[in-house]
mmCIF file of C-alpha atoms in Angstrom:
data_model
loop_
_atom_site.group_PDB
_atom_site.id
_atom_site.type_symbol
_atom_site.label_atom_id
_atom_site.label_comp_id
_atom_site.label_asym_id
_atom_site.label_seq_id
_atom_site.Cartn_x
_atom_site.Cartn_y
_atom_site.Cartn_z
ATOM 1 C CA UNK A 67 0.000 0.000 0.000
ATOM 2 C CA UNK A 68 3.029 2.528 1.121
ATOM 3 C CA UNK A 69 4.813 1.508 -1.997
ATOM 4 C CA UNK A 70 1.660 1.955 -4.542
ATOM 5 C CA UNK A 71 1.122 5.597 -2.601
ATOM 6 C CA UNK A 72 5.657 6.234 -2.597
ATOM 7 C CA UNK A 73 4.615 5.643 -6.746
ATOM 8 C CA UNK A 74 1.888 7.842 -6.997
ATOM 9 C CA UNK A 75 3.807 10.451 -5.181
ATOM 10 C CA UNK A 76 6.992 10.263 -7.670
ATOM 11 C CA UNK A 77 4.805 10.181 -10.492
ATOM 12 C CA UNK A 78 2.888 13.657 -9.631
ATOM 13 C CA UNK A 79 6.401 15.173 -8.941
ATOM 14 C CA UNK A 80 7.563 14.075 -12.314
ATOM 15 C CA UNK A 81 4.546 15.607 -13.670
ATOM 16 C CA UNK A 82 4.668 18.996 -11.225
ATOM 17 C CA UNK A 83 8.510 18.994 -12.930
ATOM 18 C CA UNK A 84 7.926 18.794 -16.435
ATOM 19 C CA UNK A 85 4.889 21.139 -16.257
ATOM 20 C CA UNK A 86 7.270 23.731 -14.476
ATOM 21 C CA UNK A 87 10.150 23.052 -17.027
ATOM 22 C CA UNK A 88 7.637 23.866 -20.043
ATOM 23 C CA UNK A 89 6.683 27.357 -17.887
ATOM 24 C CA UNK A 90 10.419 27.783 -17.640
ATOM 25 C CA UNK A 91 10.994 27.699 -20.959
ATOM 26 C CA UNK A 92 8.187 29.373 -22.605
ATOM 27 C CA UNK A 93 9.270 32.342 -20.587
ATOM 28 C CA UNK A 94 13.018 32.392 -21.296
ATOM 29 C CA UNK A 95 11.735 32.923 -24.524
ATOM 30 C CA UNK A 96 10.033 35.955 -24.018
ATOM 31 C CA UNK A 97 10.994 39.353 -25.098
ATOM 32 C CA UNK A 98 12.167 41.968 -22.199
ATOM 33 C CA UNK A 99 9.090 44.083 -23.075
ATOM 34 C CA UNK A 100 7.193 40.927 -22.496
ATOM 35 C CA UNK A 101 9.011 39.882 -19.157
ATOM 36 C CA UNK A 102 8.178 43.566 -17.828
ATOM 37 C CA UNK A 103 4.800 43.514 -18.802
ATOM 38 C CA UNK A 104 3.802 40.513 -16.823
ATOM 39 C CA UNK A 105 5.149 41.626 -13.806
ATOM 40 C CA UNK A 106 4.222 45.562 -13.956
ATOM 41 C CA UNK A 107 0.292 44.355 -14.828
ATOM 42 C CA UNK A 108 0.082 41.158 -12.674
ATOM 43 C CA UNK A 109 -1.572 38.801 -14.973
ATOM 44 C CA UNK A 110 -3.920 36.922 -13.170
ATOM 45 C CA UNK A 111 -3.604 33.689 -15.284
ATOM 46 C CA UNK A 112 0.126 33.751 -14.502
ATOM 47 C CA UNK A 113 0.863 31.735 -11.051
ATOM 48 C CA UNK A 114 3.297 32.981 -8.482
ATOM 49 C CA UNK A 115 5.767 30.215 -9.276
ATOM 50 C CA UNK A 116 5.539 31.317 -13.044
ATOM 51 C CA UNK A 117 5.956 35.167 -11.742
ATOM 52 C CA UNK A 118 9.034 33.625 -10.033
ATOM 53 C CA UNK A 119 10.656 32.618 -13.074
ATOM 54 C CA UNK A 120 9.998 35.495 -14.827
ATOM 55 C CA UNK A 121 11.564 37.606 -11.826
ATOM 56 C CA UNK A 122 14.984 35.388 -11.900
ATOM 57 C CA UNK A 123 14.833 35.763 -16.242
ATOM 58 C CA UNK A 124 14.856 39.471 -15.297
ATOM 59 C CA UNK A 125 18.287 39.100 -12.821
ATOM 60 C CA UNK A 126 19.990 36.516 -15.197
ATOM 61 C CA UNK A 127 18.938 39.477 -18.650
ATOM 62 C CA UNK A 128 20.254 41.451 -16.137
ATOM 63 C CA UNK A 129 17.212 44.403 -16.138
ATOM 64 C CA UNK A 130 15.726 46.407 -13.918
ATOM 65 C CA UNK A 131 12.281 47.130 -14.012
ATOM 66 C CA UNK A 132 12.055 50.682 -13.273
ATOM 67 C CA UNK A 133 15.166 51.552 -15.609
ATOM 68 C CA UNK A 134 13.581 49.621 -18.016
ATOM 69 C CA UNK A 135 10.371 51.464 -17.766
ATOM 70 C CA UNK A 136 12.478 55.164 -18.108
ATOM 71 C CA UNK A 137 14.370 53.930 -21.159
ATOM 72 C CA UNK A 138 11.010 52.737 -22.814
ATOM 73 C CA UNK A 139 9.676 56.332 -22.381
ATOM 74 C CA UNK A 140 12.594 58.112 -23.674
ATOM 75 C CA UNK A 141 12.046 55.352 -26.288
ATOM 76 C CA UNK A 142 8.301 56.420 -26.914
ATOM 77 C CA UNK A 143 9.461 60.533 -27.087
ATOM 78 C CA UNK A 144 11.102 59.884 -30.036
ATOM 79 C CA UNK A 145 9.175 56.914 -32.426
ATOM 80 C CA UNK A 146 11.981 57.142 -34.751
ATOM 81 C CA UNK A 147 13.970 55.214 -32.571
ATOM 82 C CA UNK A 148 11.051 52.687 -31.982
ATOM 83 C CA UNK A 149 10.542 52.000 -35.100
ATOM 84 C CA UNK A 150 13.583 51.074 -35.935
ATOM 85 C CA UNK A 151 13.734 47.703 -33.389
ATOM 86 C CA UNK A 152 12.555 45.585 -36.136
ATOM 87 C CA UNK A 153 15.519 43.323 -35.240
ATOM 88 C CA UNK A 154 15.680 39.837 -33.852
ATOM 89 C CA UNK A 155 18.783 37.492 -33.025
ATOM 90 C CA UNK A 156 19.258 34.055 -31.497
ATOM 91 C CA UNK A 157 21.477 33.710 -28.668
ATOM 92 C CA UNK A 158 22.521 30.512 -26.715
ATOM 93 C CA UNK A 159 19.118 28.580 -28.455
ATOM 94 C CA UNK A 160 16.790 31.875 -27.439
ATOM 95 C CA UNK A 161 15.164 34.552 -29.061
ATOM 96 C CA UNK A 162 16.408 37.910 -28.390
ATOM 97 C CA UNK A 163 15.170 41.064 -29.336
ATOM 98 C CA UNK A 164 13.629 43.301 -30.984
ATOM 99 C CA UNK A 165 16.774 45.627 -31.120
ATOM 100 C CA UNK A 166 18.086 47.984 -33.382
ATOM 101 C CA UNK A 167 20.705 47.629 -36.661
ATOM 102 C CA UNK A 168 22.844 49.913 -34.288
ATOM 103 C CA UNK A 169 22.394 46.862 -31.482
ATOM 104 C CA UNK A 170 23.359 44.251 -34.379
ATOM 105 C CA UNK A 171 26.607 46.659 -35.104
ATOM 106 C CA UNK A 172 27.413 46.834 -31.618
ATOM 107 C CA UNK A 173 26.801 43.186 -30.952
ATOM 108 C CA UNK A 174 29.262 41.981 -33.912
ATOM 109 C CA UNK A 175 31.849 44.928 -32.600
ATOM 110 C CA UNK A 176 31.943 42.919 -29.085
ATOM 111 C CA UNK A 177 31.815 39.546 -30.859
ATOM 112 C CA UNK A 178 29.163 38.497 -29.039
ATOM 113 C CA UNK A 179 27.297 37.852 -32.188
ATOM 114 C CA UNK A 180 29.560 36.765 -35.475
ATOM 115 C CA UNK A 181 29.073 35.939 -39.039
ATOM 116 C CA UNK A 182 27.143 33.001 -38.571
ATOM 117 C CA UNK A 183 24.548 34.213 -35.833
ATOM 118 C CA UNK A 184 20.734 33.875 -36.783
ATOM 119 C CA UNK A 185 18.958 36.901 -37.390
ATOM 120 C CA UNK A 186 15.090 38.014 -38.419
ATOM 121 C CA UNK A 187 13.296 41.185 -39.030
ATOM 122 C CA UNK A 188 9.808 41.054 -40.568
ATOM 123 C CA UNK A 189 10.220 40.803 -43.921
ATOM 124 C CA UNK A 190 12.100 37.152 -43.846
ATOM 125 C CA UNK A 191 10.705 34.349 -44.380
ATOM 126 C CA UNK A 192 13.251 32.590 -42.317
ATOM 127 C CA UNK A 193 16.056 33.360 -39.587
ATOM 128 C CA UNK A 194 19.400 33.945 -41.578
ATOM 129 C CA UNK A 195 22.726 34.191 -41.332
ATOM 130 C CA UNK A 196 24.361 37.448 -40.622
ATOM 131 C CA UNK A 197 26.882 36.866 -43.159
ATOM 132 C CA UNK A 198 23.716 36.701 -45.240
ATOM 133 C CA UNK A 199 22.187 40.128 -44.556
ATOM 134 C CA UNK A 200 23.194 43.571 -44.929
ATOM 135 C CA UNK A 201 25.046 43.269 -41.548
ATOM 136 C CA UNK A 202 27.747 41.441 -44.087
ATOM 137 C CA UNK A 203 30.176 44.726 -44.397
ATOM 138 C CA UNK A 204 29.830 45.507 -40.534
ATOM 139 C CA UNK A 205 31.436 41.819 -39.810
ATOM 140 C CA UNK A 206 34.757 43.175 -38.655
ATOM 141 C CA UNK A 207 36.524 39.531 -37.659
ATOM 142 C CA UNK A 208 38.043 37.217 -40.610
ATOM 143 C CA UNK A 209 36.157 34.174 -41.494
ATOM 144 C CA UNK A 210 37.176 30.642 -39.904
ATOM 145 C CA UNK A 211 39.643 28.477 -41.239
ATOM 146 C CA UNK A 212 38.336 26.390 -43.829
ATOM 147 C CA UNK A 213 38.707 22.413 -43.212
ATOM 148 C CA UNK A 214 41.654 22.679 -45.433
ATOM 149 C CA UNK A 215 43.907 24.935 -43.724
ATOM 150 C CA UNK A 216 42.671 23.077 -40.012
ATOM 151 C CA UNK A 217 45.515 21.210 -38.122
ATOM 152 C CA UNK A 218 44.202 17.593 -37.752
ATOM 153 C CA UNK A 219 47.261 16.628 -35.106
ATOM 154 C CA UNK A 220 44.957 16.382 -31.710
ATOM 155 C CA UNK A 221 42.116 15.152 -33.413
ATOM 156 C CA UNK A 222 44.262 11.975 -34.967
ATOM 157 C CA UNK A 223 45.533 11.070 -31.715
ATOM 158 C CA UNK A 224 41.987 11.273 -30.506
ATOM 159 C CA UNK A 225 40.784 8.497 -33.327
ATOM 160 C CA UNK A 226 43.661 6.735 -31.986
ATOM 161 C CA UNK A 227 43.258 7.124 -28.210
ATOM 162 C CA UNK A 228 41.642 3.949 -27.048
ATOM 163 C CA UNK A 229 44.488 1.984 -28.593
ATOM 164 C CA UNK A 230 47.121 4.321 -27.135
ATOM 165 C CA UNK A 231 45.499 4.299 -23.669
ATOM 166 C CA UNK A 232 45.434 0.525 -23.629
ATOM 167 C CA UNK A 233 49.617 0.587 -24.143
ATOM 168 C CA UNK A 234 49.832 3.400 -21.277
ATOM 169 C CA UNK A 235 48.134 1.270 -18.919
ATOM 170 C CA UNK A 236 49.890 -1.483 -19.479
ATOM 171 C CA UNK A 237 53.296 0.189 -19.582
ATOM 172 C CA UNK A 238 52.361 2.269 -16.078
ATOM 173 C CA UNK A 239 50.604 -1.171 -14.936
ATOM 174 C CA UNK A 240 53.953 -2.591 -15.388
ATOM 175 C CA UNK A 241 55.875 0.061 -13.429
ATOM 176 C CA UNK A 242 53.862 0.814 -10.549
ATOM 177 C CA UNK A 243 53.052 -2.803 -10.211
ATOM 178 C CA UNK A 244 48.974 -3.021 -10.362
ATOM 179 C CA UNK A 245 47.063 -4.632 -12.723
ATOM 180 C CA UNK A 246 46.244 -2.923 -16.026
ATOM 181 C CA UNK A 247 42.672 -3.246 -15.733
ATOM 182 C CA UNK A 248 42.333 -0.648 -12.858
ATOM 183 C CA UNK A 249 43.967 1.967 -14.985
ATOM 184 C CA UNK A 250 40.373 2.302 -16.692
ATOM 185 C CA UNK A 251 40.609 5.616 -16.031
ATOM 186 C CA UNK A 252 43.803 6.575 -18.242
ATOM 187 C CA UNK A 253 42.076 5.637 -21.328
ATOM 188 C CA UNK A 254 39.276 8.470 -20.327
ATOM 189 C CA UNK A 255 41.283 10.775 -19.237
ATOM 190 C CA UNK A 256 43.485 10.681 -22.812
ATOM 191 C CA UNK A 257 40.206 10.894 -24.585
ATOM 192 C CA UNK A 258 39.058 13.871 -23.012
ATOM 193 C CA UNK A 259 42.400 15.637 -22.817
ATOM 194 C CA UNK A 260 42.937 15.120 -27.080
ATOM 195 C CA UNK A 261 39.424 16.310 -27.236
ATOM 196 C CA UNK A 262 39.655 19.572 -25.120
ATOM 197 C CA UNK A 263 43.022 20.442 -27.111
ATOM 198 C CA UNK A 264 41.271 19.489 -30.493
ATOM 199 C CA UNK A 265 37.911 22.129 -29.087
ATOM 200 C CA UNK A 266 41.043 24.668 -28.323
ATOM 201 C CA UNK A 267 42.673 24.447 -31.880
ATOM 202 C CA UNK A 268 39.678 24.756 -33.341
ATOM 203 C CA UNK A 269 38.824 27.928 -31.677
ATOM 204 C CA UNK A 270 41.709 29.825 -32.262
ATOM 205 C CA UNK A 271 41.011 28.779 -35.643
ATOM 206 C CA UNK A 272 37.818 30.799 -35.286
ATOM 207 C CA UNK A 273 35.289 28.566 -35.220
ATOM 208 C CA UNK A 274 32.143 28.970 -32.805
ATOM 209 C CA UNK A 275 32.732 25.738 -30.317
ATOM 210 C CA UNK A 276 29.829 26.376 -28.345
ATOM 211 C CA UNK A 277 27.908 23.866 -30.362
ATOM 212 C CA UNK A 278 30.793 21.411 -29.651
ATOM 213 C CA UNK A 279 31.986 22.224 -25.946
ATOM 214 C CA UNK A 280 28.752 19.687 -24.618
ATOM 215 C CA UNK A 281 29.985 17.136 -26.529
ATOM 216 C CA UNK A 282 33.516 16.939 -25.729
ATOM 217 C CA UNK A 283 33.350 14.111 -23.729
ATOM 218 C CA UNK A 284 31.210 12.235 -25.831
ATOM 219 C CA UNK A 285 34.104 11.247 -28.205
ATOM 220 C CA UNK A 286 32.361 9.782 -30.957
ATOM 221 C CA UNK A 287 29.371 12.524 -31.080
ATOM 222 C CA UNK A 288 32.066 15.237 -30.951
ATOM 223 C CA UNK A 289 34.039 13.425 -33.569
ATOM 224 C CA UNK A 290 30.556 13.312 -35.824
ATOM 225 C CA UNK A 291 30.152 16.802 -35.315
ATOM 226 C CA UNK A 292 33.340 18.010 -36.266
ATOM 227 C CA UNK A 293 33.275 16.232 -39.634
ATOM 228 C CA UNK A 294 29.837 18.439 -40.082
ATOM 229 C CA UNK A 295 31.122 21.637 -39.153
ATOM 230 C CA UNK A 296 34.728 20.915 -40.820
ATOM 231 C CA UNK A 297 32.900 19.305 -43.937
ATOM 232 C CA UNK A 298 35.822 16.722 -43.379
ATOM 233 C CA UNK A 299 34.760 12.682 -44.439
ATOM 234 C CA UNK A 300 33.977 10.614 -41.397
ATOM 235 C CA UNK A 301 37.577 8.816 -41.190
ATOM 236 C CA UNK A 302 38.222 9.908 -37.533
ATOM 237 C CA UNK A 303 35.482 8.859 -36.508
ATOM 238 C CA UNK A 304 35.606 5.239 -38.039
ATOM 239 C CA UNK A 305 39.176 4.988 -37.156
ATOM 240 C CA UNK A 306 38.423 5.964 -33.451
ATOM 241 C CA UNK A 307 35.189 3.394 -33.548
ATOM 242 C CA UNK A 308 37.506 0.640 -34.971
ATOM 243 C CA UNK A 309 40.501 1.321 -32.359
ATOM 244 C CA UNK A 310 37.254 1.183 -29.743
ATOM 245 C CA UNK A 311 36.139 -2.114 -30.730
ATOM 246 C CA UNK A 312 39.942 -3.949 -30.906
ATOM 247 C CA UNK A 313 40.400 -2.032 -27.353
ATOM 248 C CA UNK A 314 37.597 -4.239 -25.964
ATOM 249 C CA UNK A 315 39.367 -7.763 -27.213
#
């Protein structure tokens, strides 16, 4: 009886979770306006957990309501300015905006956004590339490194780690006098290691890693992925699954 009642309990916290997850999300992505809006007219279908949220999306965009309020009327004296937020931009997977071209400019000048940011103003039918717009001539950094020009030293060694990290255990299993099989460890450790210098290359390369950076550790995703963004053939990637599988005779 406990246990049926223990299930019942875990099953309506699931559901409390994912229902507060999907509130979470819907208002991360808001626009500011939108964010201020809820709290300064107290919507009465929002709840107070959901006014939460929106409070702590506030602190993390960094705004304060009352500034924001004296910048929107400065905004409103002068509906020049206003019209021209017809600007949107993705950030980190959200939807930011509306801003200004002058925004955009700034945004590329502090490299926060670059030449392959999303962007949308009424008139597309689609998000595009910035390199794609007429923000093209205000993109002030070179382009990456093609796959051509790329160093592929790190991310060789990496297709070839779970063969090397079978010889260093058994050469340090040798030395220090345990048995190779508790060395697990090395084998990970030389995986991730090739992979964060391979991430590191490639970013003063100028690629955007953030894509990548989650999947680091996940050798054969990050491999994957780097053939896509490299537009190399998937060779590392079947050398490294290959060198996996003779690893586990």
């Amino acid at each position: 009886m406990f246990k049926s009642y223990n299930n019942r309990i875990k099953k309506w916290r699931r559901f409390v979770k994912l229902v507060e997850n999907t509130i979470e999300k819907n208002i991360r992505s808001l626009t500011d306006e939108e964010l201020v809006e809820i709290i300064d007219k107290d919507f009465d279908e929002y709840t107070d957990k959901a006014i939460d949220y929106v409070k702590d999306e506030l602190k993390i965009r960094n705004i304060s309501i009352d500034e924001f309020k004296k910048r929107n009327i400065s905004i409103d004296a002068n509906p020049s300015k206003s019209k021209n937020k017809i600007w949107f931009y993705e950030f980190k997977g959200e939807r930011k905006g509306p801003v200004s071209r002058e925004e955009i400019i700034k945004l590329l000048d502090s490299q926060v956004l670059n030449r392959k940011s999303l962007v949308w103003k009424k008139d597309f039918e689609n998000w595009k590339a910035i390199q794609e717009t007429q923000f093209e001539d205000n993109i002030s950094m070179p382009p990456p490194l093609n796959g051509r020009l790329v160093k592929n030293h790190f991310v060789w060694l990496l297709a070839f780690a779970p063969l090397l990290g079978i010889s260093i255990q058994g050469v340090v299993s040798e030395v220090i006098g345990i048995k190779a099989e508790s060395l697990w460890f090395t084998t990970l450790a030389l995986n991730l290691i090739l992979s964060w210098l391979d991430v590191t290359k490639l970013k003063r390369a100028g690629h955007n890693m953030e894509n990548l950076l989650g999947y680091f550790w996940l050798v054969p995703v990050y491999l994957y992925k780097r053939s896509k963004l490299l537009k190399h053939k998937f060779s590392y990637l079947i050398v490294w699954i290959i060198s996996f599988i003779i690893s586990l005779a």
